[in-house]
Amino acid sequence: MKILITGAAGFIGSHIAERLATTRHNVFGVDNFSPYYNATLKKSNALSIQNKGVTFQELDLRTASLENLLSEKFDVIFHFAAHPGISSSSTFDDYLSNNVIATQRLLDLIALQNKKPFFVNISTSSVYGLEATFPETHPAKPASWYGVTKLAAEQLVLSYQRRGVINATSLRLFSVYGPRERPDKLYTRLIDSAINNKPFPLFNGSEKHLRSYTYVQDIVDGICSVLDKQEICNGEIFNLGTEVENSTLMGIKTVEKLLNLSITIQNMPARIGDQSRTHANIEKARKLLNYNPTTTLEEGVAAQIEWFKGLSKF
């Protein structure tokens, strides 16, 4: 298959690009190297996927001409490109332009094509709101700008599918971690704090937060399963994540155990819109996609530690 991955230099997008390229698909990737975090890390990811045979281009979906890109006549598009997370330094326009406007521009051009690719929208458990423990039929109640705009993007994609313009599905991912995890996310920060003796900023009350921390390769398994089940997935929403919950405190203890180091905690005010609990309900994905994540927290964190140790600089 000829496959396009937007946000291909990012954490999960780069893993998907590598998996698909090594399974003999013709993979194209684009990324705008957003300054949300150090672009050096994303450029390293881009080089890695190019070494695996991925054709890569720096491109901003919000502003660039997309006609030449879509002239490749892709069979499938995996749409990862987005402004992520909860950050006090991010404006609402950052989320709106990257998560909604960019998606709309891409969809509008796809709608004009004779051969339309199957569109896989990458969404998030944040659309559920402060607690994400529900099946896909539960009303979404996002409590952050990120969740609001990702839900808007999801519904944009599915509105085109409902009108018969494209075939599409949306995947709601739960608390993904592992090698290449963003520097603002939990396990990269914990590992960095432990190894480099930096204070770890712990948001008030978050040590009790529960998460379905899901290893990135388990997420890749679920996402790639869509390729062989496009008819089943068309018009559907799927939760992807582990059913095992762990607290932030357990995450801290796991990193300390594996490194045999202590982490110094720096208490910080609670973040607005932060989820108190995520617990992936994957009954639908298990039944229709044969989805079965198996990596334990210790196994996944150990792999992430080895990746982190291999970075030339942070």
mmCIF file of C-alpha atoms in Angstrom, residues 68-214:
data_model
loop_
_atom_site.group_PDB
_atom_site.id
_atom_site.type_symbol
_atom_site.label_atom_id
_atom_site.label_comp_id
_atom_site.label_asym_id
_atom_site.label_seq_id
_atom_site.Cartn_x
_atom_site.Cartn_y
_atom_site.Cartn_z
ATOM 1 C CA ASN A 68 1.462 18.030 -4.882
ATOM 2 C CA LEU A 69 1.496 15.900 -1.750
ATOM 3 C CA LEU A 70 -1.919 14.367 -2.442
ATOM 4 C CA SER A 71 -1.104 13.803 -6.111
ATOM 5 C CA GLU A 72 0.669 10.650 -4.884
ATOM 6 C CA LYS A 73 -2.763 8.946 -4.690
ATOM 7 C CA PHE A 74 -2.409 7.334 -1.288
ATOM 8 C CA ASP A 75 -4.335 4.239 -0.242
ATOM 9 C CA VAL A 76 -4.356 5.175 3.459
ATOM 10 C CA ILE A 77 -3.638 8.318 5.475
ATOM 11 C CA PHE A 78 -2.729 8.114 9.175
ATOM 12 C CA HIS A 79 -3.367 11.609 10.551
ATOM 13 C CA PHE A 80 -1.178 12.176 13.636
ATOM 14 C CA ALA A 81 -0.310 15.850 13.093
ATOM 15 C CA ALA A 82 -1.593 17.889 16.046
ATOM 16 C CA HIS A 83 -0.699 20.319 18.803
ATOM 17 C CA PRO A 84 -0.514 18.014 21.843
ATOM 18 C CA GLY A 85 -0.933 18.022 25.584
ATOM 19 C CA ILE A 86 -1.811 20.617 28.186
ATOM 20 C CA SER A 87 0.635 23.510 28.229
ATOM 21 C CA SER A 88 0.314 26.937 29.815
ATOM 22 C CA SER A 89 2.573 28.321 27.076
ATOM 23 C CA SER A 90 0.192 27.202 24.303
ATOM 24 C CA THR A 91 -2.581 29.454 23.054
ATOM 25 C CA PHE A 92 -6.037 28.373 21.978
ATOM 26 C CA ASP A 93 -5.056 29.289 18.419
ATOM 27 C CA ASP A 94 -2.164 26.801 18.609
ATOM 28 C CA TYR A 95 -4.667 24.026 19.263
ATOM 29 C CA LEU A 96 -7.295 25.331 16.838
ATOM 30 C CA SER A 97 -4.970 25.877 13.875
ATOM 31 C CA ASN A 98 -3.025 22.632 14.236
ATOM 32 C CA ASN A 99 -5.814 20.296 15.294
ATOM 33 C CA VAL A 100 -8.857 21.639 13.445
ATOM 34 C CA ILE A 101 -7.881 23.962 10.601
ATOM 35 C CA ALA A 102 -5.061 21.711 9.352
ATOM 36 C CA THR A 103 -7.414 18.717 9.403
ATOM 37 C CA GLN A 104 -10.086 20.638 7.520
ATOM 38 C CA ARG A 105 -7.619 21.701 4.787
ATOM 39 C CA LEU A 106 -6.489 18.106 4.328
ATOM 40 C CA LEU A 107 -10.046 16.772 4.175
ATOM 41 C CA ASP A 108 -11.169 19.403 1.671
ATOM 42 C CA LEU A 109 -8.476 18.375 -0.788
ATOM 43 C CA ILE A 110 -9.102 14.662 -0.284
ATOM 44 C CA ALA A 111 -12.774 15.273 -1.074
ATOM 45 C CA LEU A 112 -11.806 16.526 -4.539
ATOM 46 C CA GLN A 113 -9.871 13.399 -5.456
ATOM 47 C CA ASN A 114 -11.237 10.609 -7.587
ATOM 48 C CA LYS A 115 -9.336 7.993 -5.622
ATOM 49 C CA LYS A 116 -9.872 8.764 -1.949
ATOM 50 C CA PRO A 117 -7.596 7.208 0.692
ATOM 51 C CA PHE A 118 -8.943 5.504 3.786
ATOM 52 C CA PHE A 119 -8.506 8.119 6.514
ATOM 53 C CA VAL A 120 -7.355 7.043 9.991
ATOM 54 C CA ASN A 121 -7.771 9.922 12.430
ATOM 55 C CA ILE A 122 -5.626 9.714 15.549
ATOM 56 C CA SER A 123 -7.635 11.013 18.491
ATOM 57 C CA THR A 124 -7.175 10.861 22.251
ATOM 58 C CA SER A 125 -8.749 9.736 25.511
ATOM 59 C CA SER A 126 -8.786 13.448 26.438
ATOM 60 C CA VAL A 127 -12.038 13.817 24.501
ATOM 61 C CA TYR A 128 -13.828 11.957 27.326
ATOM 62 C CA GLY A 129 -12.985 14.631 29.892
ATOM 63 C CA LEU A 130 -11.627 14.506 33.422
ATOM 64 C CA GLU A 131 -12.299 10.764 33.640
ATOM 65 C CA ALA A 132 -11.764 8.533 30.615
ATOM 66 C CA THR A 133 -13.092 5.128 31.590
ATOM 67 C CA PHE A 134 -15.917 4.745 29.114
ATOM 68 C CA PRO A 135 -16.849 2.855 25.951
ATOM 69 C CA GLU A 136 -16.851 4.722 22.651
ATOM 70 C CA THR A 137 -20.629 5.307 22.846
ATOM 71 C CA HIS A 138 -20.315 7.492 25.959
ATOM 72 C CA PRO A 139 -20.806 11.255 25.444
ATOM 73 C CA ALA A 140 -17.531 13.139 25.105
ATOM 74 C CA LYS A 141 -16.962 15.870 27.715
ATOM 75 C CA PRO A 142 -13.502 17.333 27.066
ATOM 76 C CA ALA A 143 -12.127 19.657 29.751
ATOM 77 C CA SER A 144 -9.044 21.056 27.981
ATOM 78 C CA TRP A 145 -8.382 22.994 24.784
ATOM 79 C CA TYR A 146 -6.513 19.943 23.550
ATOM 80 C CA GLY A 147 -9.476 17.639 24.168
ATOM 81 C CA VAL A 148 -11.967 20.100 22.677
ATOM 82 C CA THR A 149 -10.028 20.568 19.440
ATOM 83 C CA LYS A 150 -9.202 16.882 19.048
ATOM 84 C CA LEU A 151 -12.886 16.053 19.420
ATOM 85 C CA ALA A 152 -13.683 18.718 16.807
ATOM 86 C CA ALA A 153 -11.135 17.158 14.437
ATOM 87 C CA GLU A 154 -12.564 13.705 15.052
ATOM 88 C CA GLN A 155 -16.079 14.888 14.259
ATOM 89 C CA LEU A 156 -14.878 16.746 11.156
ATOM 90 C CA VAL A 157 -13.417 13.525 9.809
ATOM 91 C CA LEU A 158 -16.505 11.489 10.650
ATOM 92 C CA SER A 159 -18.822 14.132 9.176
ATOM 93 C CA TYR A 160 -17.160 13.549 5.796
ATOM 94 C CA GLN A 161 -17.600 9.805 6.297
ATOM 95 C CA ARG A 162 -21.285 10.182 7.202
ATOM 96 C CA ARG A 163 -21.894 12.106 3.986
ATOM 97 C CA GLY A 164 -20.218 9.374 1.973
ATOM 98 C CA VAL A 165 -17.315 11.617 0.932
ATOM 99 C CA ILE A 166 -14.578 9.423 2.432
ATOM 100 C CA ASN A 167 -14.128 6.193 4.344
ATOM 101 C CA ALA A 168 -12.636 6.861 7.769
ATOM 102 C CA THR A 169 -12.183 5.759 11.362
ATOM 103 C CA SER A 170 -10.990 7.474 14.556
ATOM 104 C CA LEU A 171 -8.717 5.931 17.175
ATOM 105 C CA ARG A 172 -8.681 7.283 20.728
ATOM 106 C CA LEU A 173 -5.271 6.574 22.253
ATOM 107 C CA PHE A 174 -4.655 6.213 25.988
ATOM 108 C CA SER A 175 -1.502 7.507 27.738
ATOM 109 C CA VAL A 176 1.158 6.219 25.353
ATOM 110 C CA TYR A 177 4.778 5.984 26.555
ATOM 111 C CA GLY A 178 8.030 4.417 25.376
ATOM 112 C CA PRO A 179 11.119 5.293 23.328
ATOM 113 C CA ARG A 180 10.859 8.752 21.669
ATOM 114 C CA GLU A 181 8.226 9.937 24.145
ATOM 115 C CA ARG A 182 8.003 13.737 24.158
ATOM 116 C CA PRO A 183 10.190 15.530 26.737
ATOM 117 C CA ASP A 184 7.126 17.064 28.421
ATOM 118 C CA LYS A 185 5.503 13.688 29.093
ATOM 119 C CA LEU A 186 5.733 11.707 32.310
ATOM 120 C CA TYR A 187 8.277 8.952 31.775
ATOM 121 C CA THR A 188 10.817 10.969 29.808
ATOM 122 C CA ARG A 189 10.707 13.618 32.558
ATOM 123 C CA LEU A 190 11.011 11.013 35.306
ATOM 124 C CA ILE A 191 13.957 9.290 33.657
ATOM 125 C CA ASP A 192 15.648 12.624 32.992
ATOM 126 C CA SER A 193 15.083 13.695 36.593
ATOM 127 C CA ALA A 194 16.529 10.482 38.003
ATOM 128 C CA ILE A 195 19.581 10.187 35.737
ATOM 129 C CA ASN A 196 20.483 13.872 35.646
ATOM 130 C CA ASN A 197 19.520 14.701 39.248
ATOM 131 C CA LYS A 198 16.873 17.245 38.257
ATOM 132 C CA PRO A 199 13.810 18.046 40.401
ATOM 133 C CA PHE A 200 10.679 16.410 39.012
ATOM 134 C CA PRO A 201 7.706 18.825 38.819
ATOM 135 C CA LEU A 202 4.760 16.987 40.391
ATOM 136 C CA PHE A 203 1.424 18.740 39.952
ATOM 137 C CA ASN A 204 -0.612 18.887 43.138
ATOM 138 C CA GLY A 205 -2.755 15.756 43.522
ATOM 139 C CA SER A 206 -1.399 14.098 40.382
ATOM 140 C CA GLU A 207 0.459 11.389 42.304
ATOM 141 C CA LYS A 208 -2.966 9.780 42.765
ATOM 142 C CA HIS A 209 -3.981 10.100 39.125
ATOM 143 C CA LEU A 210 -4.623 6.765 37.437
ATOM 144 C CA ARG A 211 -3.642 6.089 33.837
ATOM 145 C CA SER A 212 -3.795 3.305 31.283
ATOM 146 C CA TYR A 213 -0.093 3.743 30.491
ATOM 147 C CA THR A 214 0.247 1.946 27.167
#
